[in-house]
Short mmCIF file of C-alpha atoms in Angstrom, two decimals:
data_model
loop_
_atom_site.label_atom_id
_atom_site.label_comp_id
_atom_site.label_asym_id
_atom_site.label_seq_id
_atom_site.Cartn_x
_atom_site.Cartn_y
_atom_site.Cartn_z
CA MET A 506 36.02 73.30 -3.04
CA LYS A 507 39.00 75.09 -2.33
CA LYS A 508 42.34 73.41 -1.35
CA ASN A 509 42.19 74.45 2.20
CA SER A 510 38.50 73.20 2.81
CA ILE A 511 39.29 69.99 1.26
CA ILE A 512 42.26 69.41 3.81
CA ALA A 513 40.03 70.47 6.50
CA TYR A 514 37.11 68.18 5.43
CA TRP A 515 39.32 64.81 5.18
CA GLY A 516 40.93 66.06 8.80
CA ALA A 517 37.55 66.11 10.31
CA LEU A 518 36.61 62.86 8.88
CA PHE A 519 39.67 61.26 10.07
CA PHE A 520 39.23 62.67 13.64
CA MET A 521 35.61 61.18 13.77
CA THR A 522 36.74 57.82 12.61
CA CYS A 523 39.42 57.61 15.18
CA SER A 524 37.10 58.56 17.97
CA ILE A 525 34.51 55.89 16.97
CA ALA A 526 37.13 53.32 16.78
CA SER A 527 38.55 54.26 20.35
CA CYS A 528 35.03 54.29 21.62
CA SER A 529 34.31 50.68 20.39
CA ASP A 530 36.91 49.38 22.87
CA ASP A 531 35.04 50.30 25.95
CA LYS A 532 31.58 50.66 24.74
CA ASP A 533 29.06 47.93 23.39
CA TRP A 534 27.15 49.16 20.46
CA GLY A 535 23.90 47.34 20.61
CA GLY A 536 25.22 44.28 22.61
CA LYS A 537 24.72 40.60 21.48
CA MET A 538 21.44 38.88 20.44
CA ASP A 539 19.88 36.52 22.75
CA GLU A 540 20.38 32.98 22.00
CA VAL A 541 16.97 31.25 20.96
CA THR A 542 16.49 27.64 22.00
CA THR A 543 13.75 25.84 19.90
CA ILE A 544 11.56 22.73 20.42
CA ALA A 545 13.51 19.51 19.47
CA SER A 546 11.11 16.92 20.27
CA ILE A 547 7.48 16.56 21.58
CA ASP A 548 6.50 13.45 23.30
CA ILE A 549 2.70 12.38 23.49
CA GLU A 550 2.20 10.16 26.62
CA GLU A 551 0.57 7.00 26.09
CA THR A 552 -3.04 6.83 27.03
CA ASP A 553 -5.38 3.86 27.99
CA TYR A 554 -6.73 3.85 24.33
CA ASP A 555 -3.56 3.39 22.67
CA ALA A 556 -3.38 0.43 20.40
CA GLY A 557 0.23 0.63 18.98
CA ASP A 558 1.16 2.16 15.71
CA ASN A 559 0.31 5.52 16.86
CA MET A 560 -3.37 4.64 16.92
CA ILE A 561 -5.81 5.54 19.55
CA TYR A 562 -9.30 3.94 19.52
CA MET A 563 -12.30 5.87 20.89
CA LEU A 564 -16.19 5.73 20.90
CA LYS A 565 -18.33 8.25 19.51
CA ASN A 566 -19.06 11.54 21.57
CA LYS A 567 -16.19 10.79 24.28
CA GLU A 568 -13.39 13.00 25.45
CA LEU A 569 -9.78 12.32 25.99
CA GLN A 570 -6.97 14.29 27.26
CA LEU A 571 -3.75 13.78 25.76
CA SER A 572 -0.54 14.87 27.88
CA TYR A 573 2.72 15.66 26.52
CA LYS A 574 6.42 16.76 27.13
CA ILE A 575 8.81 19.04 25.11
CA ASN A 576 12.35 18.63 24.82
CA PRO A 577 14.52 20.45 25.83
CA GLU A 578 12.61 21.66 29.01
CA ASN A 579 14.09 25.24 28.63
CA VAL A 580 12.99 26.26 25.26
CA SER A 581 12.52 30.03 24.46
CA ASN A 582 8.99 29.49 23.37
CA PRO A 583 7.24 26.41 24.71
CA GLY A 584 3.86 26.92 23.29
CA VAL A 585 2.33 24.34 20.95
CA SER A 586 -0.53 24.17 18.36
CA TRP A 587 -2.84 21.21 17.78
CA THR A 588 -4.73 20.37 14.83
CA SER A 589 -7.13 17.67 13.60
CA SER A 590 -7.44 16.53 10.00
CA ASP A 591 -11.15 15.89 10.15
CA GLU A 592 -13.18 17.84 12.77
CA SER A 593 -16.41 16.04 11.73
CA VAL A 594 -14.84 13.03 13.22
CA ALA A 595 -12.77 14.45 16.23
CA THR A 596 -11.70 17.87 17.22
CA VAL A 597 -8.88 18.88 19.65
CA THR A 598 -8.62 21.96 21.89
CA GLN A 599 -5.46 23.97 22.24
CA ASP A 600 -4.75 22.25 25.48
CA GLY A 601 -4.58 18.66 23.90
CA LYS A 602 -8.22 17.57 24.70
CA ILE A 603 -9.79 15.30 22.15
CA VAL A 604 -13.55 15.47 21.55
CA THR A 605 -14.99 12.66 19.22
CA LYS A 606 -18.15 13.54 17.24
CA ASP A 607 -21.26 11.31 16.57
CA LYS A 608 -19.36 9.78 13.39
CA ILE A 609 -17.40 6.74 12.76
CA GLY A 610 -14.11 7.49 11.07
CA LYS A 611 -10.53 8.50 11.49
CA ALA A 612 -8.88 11.85 12.05
CA VAL A 613 -5.04 12.57 12.45
CA ILE A 614 -4.32 14.77 15.63
CA ARG A 615 -1.00 16.50 15.29
CA VAL A 616 0.80 18.78 17.71
CA THR A 617 3.54 21.31 16.48
CA PRO A 618 5.43 24.19 17.90
CA GLU A 619 3.49 27.24 18.03
CA ILE A 620 5.56 28.68 15.11
CA GLY A 621 3.80 25.87 13.02
CA PHE A 622 6.70 23.55 11.97
CA GLY A 623 9.77 21.73 13.04
CA ALA A 624 11.66 18.42 12.80
CA SER A 625 9.47 15.29 12.60
CA ALA A 626 10.21 14.62 16.07
CA ALA A 627 8.70 17.99 17.12
CA THR A 628 5.52 17.32 15.20
CA PRO A 629 4.03 14.06 16.41
CA ALA A 630 0.62 12.80 15.51
CA ARG A 631 -1.98 10.21 16.66
CA THR A 632 -4.61 8.69 14.44
CA ILE A 633 -8.09 8.74 16.39
CA GLN A 634 -10.15 5.77 15.07
CA VAL A 635 -13.83 6.41 16.29
CA LEU A 636 -15.90 3.24 16.66
CA GLU A 637 -19.37 2.50 17.33
CA ALA A 638 -18.50 -0.22 20.24
CA PHE A 639 -15.23 -1.67 21.30
CA THR A 640 -14.68 -5.63 20.64
CA TYR A 641 -13.20 -7.26 23.60
CA ILE A 642 -10.97 -10.26 23.97
CA GLU A 643 -13.17 -13.37 24.81
CA SER A 644 -10.68 -16.05 25.30
CA LEU A 645 -6.59 -16.24 25.48
CA SER A 646 -4.17 -19.21 25.06
CA ILE A 647 -0.42 -19.08 25.47
CA GLU A 648 2.21 -21.11 23.07
CA ALA A 649 4.97 -22.00 25.64
CA PRO A 650 7.55 -24.72 26.21
CA GLU A 651 6.81 -27.01 29.10
CA GLU A 652 10.74 -26.56 29.92
CA ILE A 653 13.42 -24.34 29.69
CA ASP A 654 16.99 -24.06 30.59
CA GLY A 655 18.26 -21.73 33.51
CA GLY A 656 19.65 -18.62 31.74
CA GLU A 657 17.39 -19.44 28.70
CA GLU A 658 15.11 -16.76 27.20
CA VAL A 659 11.87 -17.67 25.46
CA GLN A 660 9.29 -15.69 23.75
CA LEU A 661 5.79 -16.79 24.55
CA LYS A 662 2.77 -16.26 21.82
CA VAL A 663 -0.40 -15.31 22.88
CA ASN A 664 -3.58 -16.42 20.52
CA ALA A 665 -6.45 -14.31 21.24
CA THR A 666 -10.15 -14.77 20.17
CA PRO A 667 -11.68 -13.02 18.37
CA ALA A 668 -8.59 -12.12 16.13
CA ASP A 669 -10.15 -8.50 15.52
CA ALA A 670 -10.33 -7.54 19.04
CA THR A 671 -9.71 -3.86 19.44
CA PHE A 672 -7.13 -3.61 22.19
CA GLN A 673 -4.76 -6.66 21.73
CA ARG A 674 -2.86 -5.73 24.88
CA TYR A 675 -1.70 -8.02 27.90
CA LYS A 676 -0.28 -7.94 31.14
CA TRP A 677 2.15 -10.67 32.27
CA GLU A 678 2.81 -12.11 35.69
CA SER A 679 4.86 -15.01 37.06
CA SER A 680 4.03 -16.88 40.06
CA ASN A 681 7.55 -17.49 40.99
CA PRO A 682 9.71 -14.54 39.57
CA GLU A 683 12.92 -16.24 41.33
CA VAL A 684 12.37 -19.34 38.98
CA ALA A 685 11.26 -17.69 35.89
CA SER A 686 10.57 -13.90 35.31
CA VAL A 687 8.55 -12.45 32.60
CA ASP A 688 8.63 -9.12 31.00
CA LYS A 689 5.73 -6.69 29.75
CA ASN A 690 6.09 -8.45 26.36
CA GLY A 691 5.81 -12.05 27.44
CA LEU A 692 9.65 -12.82 27.18
CA VAL A 693 10.36 -15.29 29.90
CA THR A 694 13.92 -15.90 31.48
CA GLY A 695 14.74 -19.22 33.34
CA LEU A 696 16.58 -18.18 36.57
CA SER A 697 16.60 -21.12 38.81
CA LYS A 698 15.40 -24.70 39.18
CA GLY A 699 11.69 -25.03 39.71
CA THR A 700 8.29 -24.20 38.26
CA ALA A 701 6.49 -21.04 37.76
CA THR A 702 3.20 -20.26 36.37
CA ILE A 703 3.12 -17.65 33.79
CA THR A 704 -0.17 -15.52 33.49
CA VAL A 705 -1.36 -13.42 30.65
CA THR A 706 -4.49 -11.20 31.34
CA ALA A 707 -6.14 -9.19 28.50
CA ASP A 708 -5.73 -5.42 29.02
CA ASP A 709 -8.54 -4.23 26.78
CA MET A 710 -10.78 -2.42 29.25
CA ASN A 711 -13.40 -4.91 29.35
CA PRO A 712 -16.04 -3.92 31.88
CA ASP A 713 -16.74 -7.45 32.74
CA ALA A 714 -13.80 -9.78 33.88
CA PRO A 715 -11.00 -9.69 31.39
CA ALA A 716 -9.98 -12.97 29.67
CA VAL A 717 -7.05 -14.94 31.37
CA ALA A 718 -4.75 -17.76 30.49
CA SER A 719 -2.02 -19.54 32.16
CA VAL A 720 0.87 -21.95 31.51
CA ASP A 721 3.31 -23.99 33.71
CA ILE A 722 6.95 -23.69 32.74
CA SER A 723 9.73 -25.74 34.45
CA VAL A 724 13.21 -24.54 34.64
CA LYS A 725 16.08 -27.02 34.62
CA VAL A 726 19.19 -26.57 36.81
CA ILE A 727 22.17 -25.09 35.02
CA VAL A 728 24.90 -27.56 34.35
CA PRO A 729 28.29 -25.88 33.28
CA ILE A 730 29.80 -27.11 30.15
CA THR A 731 33.19 -28.81 30.34
CA GLY A 732 33.74 -30.00 26.77
CA ILE A 733 32.13 -29.06 23.24
CA GLU A 734 32.15 -31.39 20.06
CA LEU A 735 31.20 -30.11 16.81
CA ILE A 736 29.95 -32.87 14.38
CA ASN A 737 31.30 -32.48 10.90
CA ASP A 738 28.64 -34.22 8.98
CA GLY A 739 28.28 -34.25 5.00
CA GLU A 740 26.10 -31.45 4.88
CA LEU A 741 28.40 -28.91 6.12
CA SER A 742 30.80 -29.41 3.26
CA ALA A 743 28.32 -28.33 0.73
CA LEU A 744 25.51 -25.98 2.11
CA GLY A 745 23.12 -24.57 -0.30
CA TYR A 746 22.00 -20.87 -0.93
CA GLY A 747 19.25 -20.12 1.31
CA GLU A 748 19.69 -23.18 3.64
CA ASP A 749 18.99 -23.22 7.20
CA TYR A 750 20.74 -26.03 8.87
CA GLN A 751 21.21 -27.05 12.59
CA ILE A 752 24.68 -27.86 13.52
CA ASN A 753 24.79 -31.22 15.43
CA TYR A 754 27.05 -31.10 18.57
CA LYS A 755 27.68 -33.00 21.68
CA LEU A 756 28.36 -31.53 25.10
CA THR A 757 30.18 -32.72 28.15
CA PRO A 758 28.63 -33.62 30.49
CA GLN A 759 25.63 -34.95 28.46
CA GLU A 760 23.33 -33.07 30.54
CA ALA A 761 25.08 -29.66 30.12
CA THR A 762 23.02 -26.70 29.65
CA ALA A 763 23.04 -25.94 25.91
CA THR A 764 21.81 -22.44 26.23
CA LEU A 765 25.26 -21.55 28.01
CA LEU A 766 26.85 -21.56 24.45
CA SER A 767 27.65 -18.73 22.46
CA TRP A 768 27.75 -19.04 18.68
CA SER A 769 29.57 -16.91 16.05
CA SER A 770 30.71 -16.92 12.38
CA ASP A 771 33.78 -15.03 11.02
CA ASN A 772 32.02 -14.57 7.50
CA GLU A 773 28.37 -13.65 8.21
CA GLY A 774 28.02 -12.57 4.72
CA ILE A 775 28.44 -16.12 3.51
CA VAL A 776 26.95 -17.98 6.55
CA SER A 777 25.19 -16.57 9.82
CA VAL A 778 24.75 -18.67 12.95
CA ASP A 779 21.88 -17.98 15.61
CA LYS A 780 22.13 -18.26 19.29
CA THR A 781 20.90 -22.14 19.08
CA GLY A 782 23.59 -23.19 16.37
CA LYS A 783 21.37 -23.07 13.39
CA LEU A 784 23.01 -21.69 10.04
CA HIS A 785 21.70 -19.62 7.60
CA VAL A 786 23.32 -19.54 4.21
CA ARG A 787 23.21 -15.75 2.89
CA ALA A 788 25.81 -16.43 -0.05
CA VAL A 789 24.77 -16.91 -3.66
CA GLU A 790 28.13 -18.19 -4.52
CA SER A 791 30.68 -20.80 -3.43
CA GLY A 792 32.56 -19.54 0.10
CA THR A 793 33.48 -20.67 3.48
CA ALA A 794 33.06 -19.40 7.00
CA THR A 795 34.25 -20.58 10.38
CA ILE A 796 31.64 -21.22 13.02
CA THR A 797 32.55 -21.17 16.62
CA ALA A 798 30.84 -22.39 19.73
CA SER A 799 32.14 -21.27 22.96
CA TYR A 800 31.59 -21.19 26.84
CA GLY A 801 34.13 -19.42 28.86
CA ASN A 802 37.65 -20.62 27.83
CA ILE A 803 36.10 -23.76 26.21
CA SER A 804 35.65 -23.44 22.38
CA GLN A 805 35.37 -25.57 19.32
CA SER A 806 35.19 -24.23 15.59
CA ILE A 807 34.41 -26.05 12.32
CA THR A 808 34.66 -24.62 8.71
CA VAL A 809 31.48 -24.87 6.62
CA ASN A 810 31.33 -24.65 2.91
CA VAL A 811 28.74 -23.35 0.34
CA ALA A 812 28.85 -25.26 -2.81
CA ALA A 813 28.34 -23.18 -5.97
CA GLY A 814 25.15 -23.88 -7.80
CA ARG A 815 23.46 -25.62 -4.79
CA MET A 816 19.99 -24.09 -4.05
CA CYS A 817 18.00 -24.93 -0.91
CA TYR A 818 15.14 -22.27 -0.85
CA SER A 819 12.20 -22.61 1.36
CA PHE A 820 9.08 -20.35 0.99
CA ALA A 821 7.35 -21.27 4.37
CA SER A 822 7.61 -17.84 5.81
CA SER A 823 9.54 -15.63 3.43
CA LEU A 824 10.34 -15.38 -0.20
CA LEU A 825 13.54 -13.50 0.41
CA PRO A 826 15.94 -13.21 -1.59
CA TRP A 827 13.22 -13.79 -4.22
CA TYR A 828 10.68 -11.33 -4.91
CA LEU A 829 7.49 -10.22 -6.90
CA ASP A 830 6.66 -7.36 -9.07
CA ASP A 831 4.52 -4.58 -7.69
CA GLY A 832 0.95 -5.51 -7.84
CA CYS A 833 1.47 -9.06 -6.57
CA SER A 834 1.28 -10.04 -2.80
CA VAL A 835 2.10 -13.08 -0.63
CA SER A 836 0.73 -14.81 2.36
CA TYR A 837 2.01 -17.96 4.21
CA VAL A 838 0.14 -20.97 5.23
CA ASP A 839 1.00 -24.40 6.20
CA GLY A 840 4.47 -24.33 4.95
CA LYS A 841 4.02 -22.58 1.67
CA ALA A 842 3.89 -19.18 -0.06
CA ILE A 843 0.50 -18.19 -1.61
CA ILE A 844 1.01 -15.85 -4.30
CA LYS A 845 -1.69 -13.53 -5.59
CA MET A 846 -1.00 -12.42 -9.09
CA LYS A 847 -1.69 -9.10 -10.45
CA GLN A 848 -4.22 -8.50 -13.34
CA ASP A 849 -3.26 -6.68 -16.57
CA GLY A 850 -5.90 -8.23 -18.88
CA ASN A 851 -4.86 -11.78 -17.57
CA TYR A 852 -3.18 -12.75 -14.38
CA ARG A 853 0.65 -12.81 -13.93
CA GLY A 854 2.66 -13.13 -10.94
CA ASP A 855 6.40 -13.95 -11.64
CA LEU A 856 8.78 -15.26 -8.90
CA LYS A 857 11.95 -13.55 -9.34
CA PHE A 858 15.70 -14.04 -8.09
CA ALA A 859 17.41 -11.78 -10.56
CA GLN A 860 16.55 -9.55 -13.40
CA TRP A 861 19.32 -8.18 -15.41
CA ASN A 862 18.65 -4.53 -14.38
CA ASP A 863 18.42 -4.95 -10.70
CA SER A 864 22.22 -5.71 -9.91
CA LYS A 865 21.54 -9.22 -8.66
CA TYR A 866 22.93 -12.33 -9.56
CA VAL A 867 23.39 -16.05 -8.70
CA TRP A 868 25.60 -19.00 -9.70
CA ILE A 869 24.51 -22.23 -10.84
CA ASP A 870 26.58 -25.36 -11.95
CA PRO A 871 24.79 -27.72 -14.23
CA GLY A 872 27.87 -29.92 -14.15
CA LYS A 873 27.23 -30.87 -10.42
CA TYR A 874 23.67 -29.87 -9.66
CA ARG A 875 21.98 -30.58 -13.04
CA TYR A 876 18.42 -30.29 -11.95
CA MET A 877 16.46 -27.44 -10.76
CA ALA A 878 13.07 -28.21 -8.97
CA ILE A 879 10.24 -26.27 -7.69
CA LYS A 880 7.37 -27.68 -5.61
CA MET A 881 4.27 -25.72 -6.27
CA VAL A 882 0.50 -25.61 -7.18
CA ARG A 883 0.27 -24.20 -10.59
CA PRO A 884 -2.77 -22.64 -12.25
CA SER A 885 -5.03 -25.33 -13.63
CA VAL A 886 -8.56 -26.50 -13.94
CA ASN A 887 -9.59 -30.15 -13.49
CA ASP A 888 -6.57 -31.88 -15.39
CA SER A 889 -5.89 -29.01 -17.64
CA ARG A 890 -3.13 -26.39 -17.04
CA GLN A 891 -4.21 -22.85 -17.36
CA GLY A 892 -1.67 -20.11 -18.57
CA ASN A 893 1.99 -20.46 -18.99
CA VAL A 894 4.86 -21.48 -16.46
CA LYS A 895 8.50 -21.23 -17.71
CA LEU A 896 11.89 -21.02 -16.35
CA ASP A 897 13.59 -17.91 -17.59
CA THR A 898 17.51 -17.34 -17.35
CA SER A 899 20.41 -15.22 -18.68
CA ASN A 900 20.43 -17.73 -21.78
CA GLY A 901 16.56 -17.13 -22.28
CA ALA A 902 13.65 -19.39 -21.44
CA TYR A 903 14.18 -23.27 -20.91
CA LEU A 904 13.22 -25.16 -23.77
CA GLY A 905 14.17 -28.66 -22.56
CA ALA A 906 13.28 -31.60 -25.02
CA VAL A 907 9.94 -30.12 -25.82
CA GLY A 908 11.29 -27.08 -27.92
CA GLY A 909 8.84 -24.50 -26.60
CA ASN A 910 9.45 -21.90 -24.17
CA ASN A 911 6.21 -22.12 -22.28
CA ASN A 912 5.16 -25.11 -20.03
CA SER A 913 8.39 -26.84 -20.91
CA TYR A 914 9.24 -29.00 -17.78
CA SER A 915 9.23 -32.25 -16.21
CA ILE A 916 6.91 -33.58 -13.68
CA LEU A 917 8.03 -36.07 -10.80
CA GLY A 918 5.75 -38.76 -11.40
CA GLY A 919 5.07 -37.84 -14.98
CA VAL A 920 1.46 -36.51 -14.64
CA GLU A 921 0.02 -33.04 -14.38
CA PRO A 922 -1.82 -33.30 -11.07
CA GLY A 923 -5.02 -30.96 -11.87
CA THR A 924 -6.82 -28.21 -9.73
CA GLY A 925 -5.22 -27.33 -6.45
CA LYS A 926 -2.77 -30.44 -6.52
CA THR A 927 0.63 -30.22 -5.55
CA ALA A 928 3.54 -31.21 -7.89
CA VAL A 929 7.17 -31.23 -8.44
CA TYR A 930 8.32 -29.55 -11.59
CA TYR A 931 11.80 -29.84 -12.44
CA TYR A 932 14.39 -28.44 -15.41
CA ASP A 933 17.55 -30.21 -16.61
CA LEU A 934 20.05 -27.41 -16.59
CA GLN A 935 22.27 -29.19 -19.36
CA SER A 936 19.49 -29.06 -21.73
CA ASN A 937 18.40 -26.39 -24.36
CA PHE A 938 17.57 -22.95 -23.77
CA GLU A 939 16.51 -20.14 -26.12
CA ARG A 940 20.12 -19.10 -26.78
CA GLY A 941 21.67 -22.41 -26.52
CA THR A 942 23.07 -24.48 -23.70
CA PHE A 943 25.12 -23.44 -20.54
CA ALA A 944 28.15 -25.44 -21.90
CA LEU A 945 31.45 -24.10 -21.42
CA GLU A 946 33.79 -23.59 -24.32
CA ASP A 947 35.15 -27.08 -23.80
CA GLY A 948 31.70 -28.53 -24.05
CA THR A 949 31.56 -29.46 -20.25
CA PHE A 950 29.40 -27.83 -17.73
CA GLY A 951 30.43 -25.86 -14.65
CA PRO A 952 29.71 -22.88 -12.61
CA THR A 953 27.85 -20.33 -14.51
CA LYS A 954 26.82 -16.76 -13.27
CA LEU A 955 23.26 -15.95 -14.07
CA THR A 956 21.98 -12.07 -14.00
CA ILE A 957 18.38 -13.44 -14.84
CA LEU A 958 16.51 -16.03 -13.08
CA ASN A 959 12.75 -16.15 -12.80
CA ILE A 960 9.93 -18.47 -12.73
CA VAL A 961 7.39 -16.92 -14.96
CA VAL A 962 3.79 -17.48 -14.15
CA ALA A 963 1.43 -15.67 -16.67
CA ASP A 964 -1.28 -15.56 -19.14
CA VAL A 965 -3.73 -17.00 -16.65
CA ASN A 966 -7.32 -16.16 -18.12
CA PRO A 967 -9.57 -14.76 -15.32
CA ASN A 968 -12.52 -16.52 -16.95
CA SER A 969 -10.83 -19.89 -16.82
CA GLY A 970 -11.76 -20.88 -13.24
CA ALA A 971 -8.06 -21.12 -12.25
CA GLY A 972 -8.25 -18.25 -9.93
CA ASP A 973 -5.64 -15.51 -9.15
CA SER A 974 -3.24 -17.27 -6.99
CA TYR A 975 -0.90 -20.29 -6.86
CA SER A 976 1.26 -21.67 -4.29
CA VAL A 977 5.07 -22.43 -3.99
CA TYR A 978 6.90 -24.56 -1.17
CA TRP A 979 10.49 -24.54 -2.27
CA ILE A 980 13.08 -24.24 -5.14
CA ARG A 981 16.26 -26.51 -4.85
CA THR A 982 18.75 -28.07 -7.31
CA PHE A 983 19.96 -31.67 -7.23
CA LYS A 984 22.69 -33.68 -8.84
CA THR A 985 20.16 -36.56 -9.98
CA VAL A 986 16.72 -37.15 -10.40
CA GLU A 987 16.85 -39.96 -8.07
CA GLU A 988 18.34 -37.39 -5.56
CA LEU A 989 15.11 -35.31 -5.95
CA GLN A 990 12.92 -38.31 -5.63
CA GLN A 991 14.71 -39.20 -2.49
CA PHE A 992 14.43 -35.76 -1.08
CA VAL A 993 10.55 -35.74 -1.84
CA ASP A 994 10.13 -39.16 -0.45
CA ASN A 995 11.78 -38.20 2.81
CA GLU A 996 9.78 -35.03 2.97
CA ASN A 997 6.61 -37.04 2.66
CA LYS A 998 7.37 -39.39 5.41
#
């Protein structure tokens, strides 16, 4: 290319570039893209056949129209798509109508944005359980106090027969809502002096008369509190791990309404307190908390202490913070936990507090709380124990005076009780373990941290007749065997 031609070429390119740049100031080359608003959530409205937990019960060969709302309302594309996981059980049309087939079973009905996906809130589902027939509630009863305070809230409990009724739903009503109101869940609130009849009616679509039950609840007049005294008894200075303990207190006047009190703890990680003044010890080592009861500008506080090494664990309704291995399960009956063991050849179901690799620990103090006791029904047949029970710790298994790590314990009363019988088994924490005692360097005993603490229940032969379960009531520590005996005697009164 000649020199003059090159100059002309670059000059023309420069002119075109400048022209485009100048034009861009007053012309939109293509404009902006429209903003797209997508579906954030879809709410499926409740039906007469809902039974909770996103479950809908229907009979065979029936139809049910589902209604729904999308959020936000101004979405760019409001279209949705309906699907069924099993069309042999139930189909769904693209406007949300469910049609059940002539087959008992389950089908998951899901709605999604038309694009086919979205956040979990935008893809809700209902499980359709198709039944041959509904089971209706035959009778109801209510568990309720006869009297409550003004301002007090009480959750009523309903017992229904049969227990496997299809729709366990209820409607609540108060005969005198100015005295005591009741919400849709059976929560009663005392409002003024008087008596109200609380009625519950089965909401189970029974074509005949639905089951009904009633209870009378009286509401006491509210008496303001003018003084609070918290009783500093001996228990508050040495609470045990896991303990539930009701603070004793006096109000002025004596007939003052206790439910007016507000309770608080300044250290809930150590000791928490509920609205009635009941303490729950959460700590696994020593610590303190200040508990305060107040009403208006009147308040009273008390310091409570958790004693290192004192355990007061009840298994009447929970194992926590103890736990079981996967494959085991637990149920609660008559103040005890029934532990069903897993089977891997023989039955095994250890009750664990801490295992070295799960970052948990607990403190014991063999110098002060020398004896660890467990009330249980261990696997046995007739007068012969089956399998092995042992206390396992960071120092290895308990040997005691026996010298073996299985079934080494003492029994309160001294005799194995036999099949299905309760006994209290205990361990001397100053005695021998596989790796020696818990004695400190100077030979004394004091607070000691455990990263392993388990009650091992193992090697139960499925053919022995002992069964696959055992029961536990509590695990506690005591200063002396005499103190343990006194506790058991008081428990049995």
